[in-house]
Amino acid sequence: RQRQMCIRDSGFKSVKKFYVDTLPQLGWTYQGQRGNSLLFYRDGEALEIVKESAKPLNVRFTIKNQI
């Protein structure tokens, strides 16, 4: 599953802070950042949040089964 969104008036640091603070409350474990990607794991699934571009900020969300 994949979603993409364009976020106005916010930088990727704000996006990172929001998801690092929020997703653990939903059972996701933050695994760290690799380049422009934030990685989270939960119950055999991996969530990747990727900064595709900075201006405008374009972020892609992908959930896939963890192998």
PDB file of C-alpha atoms in Angstrom, residues 3-35:
ATOM      1  CA  ARG A   3       0.163   6.948  -0.361  1.00  0.00           C
ATOM      2  CA  GLN A   4       1.732  10.214  -1.377  1.00  0.00           C
ATOM      3  CA  MET A   5       0.986  13.704  -0.151  1.00  0.00           C
ATOM      4  CA  CYS A   6       2.147  17.264  -0.601  1.00  0.00           C
ATOM      5  CA  ILE A   7       2.473  19.211   2.646  1.00  0.00           C
ATOM      6  CA  ARG A   8       2.452  22.995   2.684  1.00  0.00           C
ATOM      7  CA  ASP A   9       4.180  25.309   5.164  1.00  0.00           C
ATOM      8  CA  SER A  10       6.067  22.546   6.948  1.00  0.00           C
ATOM      9  CA  GLY A  11       9.512  21.037   6.670  1.00  0.00           C
ATOM     10  CA  PHE A  12      10.439  17.378   6.872  1.00  0.00           C
ATOM     11  CA  LYS A  13      11.780  17.933  10.415  1.00  0.00           C
ATOM     12  CA  SER A  14       8.222  18.749  11.506  1.00  0.00           C
ATOM     13  CA  VAL A  15       6.878  15.681   9.717  1.00  0.00           C
ATOM     14  CA  LYS A  16       9.545  13.520  11.381  1.00  0.00           C
ATOM     15  CA  LYS A  17       8.779  14.913  14.841  1.00  0.00           C
ATOM     16  CA  PHE A  18       5.038  14.331  14.396  1.00  0.00           C
ATOM     17  CA  TYR A  19       5.385  10.690  13.317  1.00  0.00           C
ATOM     18  CA  VAL A  20       8.183   9.806  15.770  1.00  0.00           C
ATOM     19  CA  ASP A  21       5.987  11.197  18.578  1.00  0.00           C
ATOM     20  CA  THR A  22       2.665   9.770  17.323  1.00  0.00           C
ATOM     21  CA  LEU A  23       3.237   6.359  15.736  1.00  0.00           C
ATOM     22  CA  PRO A  24       4.581   4.611  18.876  1.00  0.00           C
ATOM     23  CA  GLN A  25       1.172   5.302  20.477  1.00  0.00           C
ATOM     24  CA  LEU A  26      -0.281   3.169  17.662  1.00  0.00           C
ATOM     25  CA  GLY A  27       2.159   0.301  18.207  1.00  0.00           C
ATOM     26  CA  TRP A  28       4.849   1.293  15.686  1.00  0.00           C
ATOM     27  CA  THR A  29       8.511   1.119  16.730  1.00  0.00           C
ATOM     28  CA  TYR A  30      10.815   3.767  15.265  1.00  0.00           C
ATOM     29  CA  GLN A  31      13.863   2.096  13.699  1.00  0.00           C
ATOM     30  CA  GLY A  32      15.718   5.227  12.650  1.00  0.00           C
ATOM     31  CA  GLN A  33      16.376   7.377   9.623  1.00  0.00           C
ATOM     32  CA  ARG A  34      18.308   6.361   6.521  1.00  0.00           C
ATOM     33  CA  GLY A  35      18.893   9.305   4.232  1.00  0.00           C
TER      34      GLY A  35
END
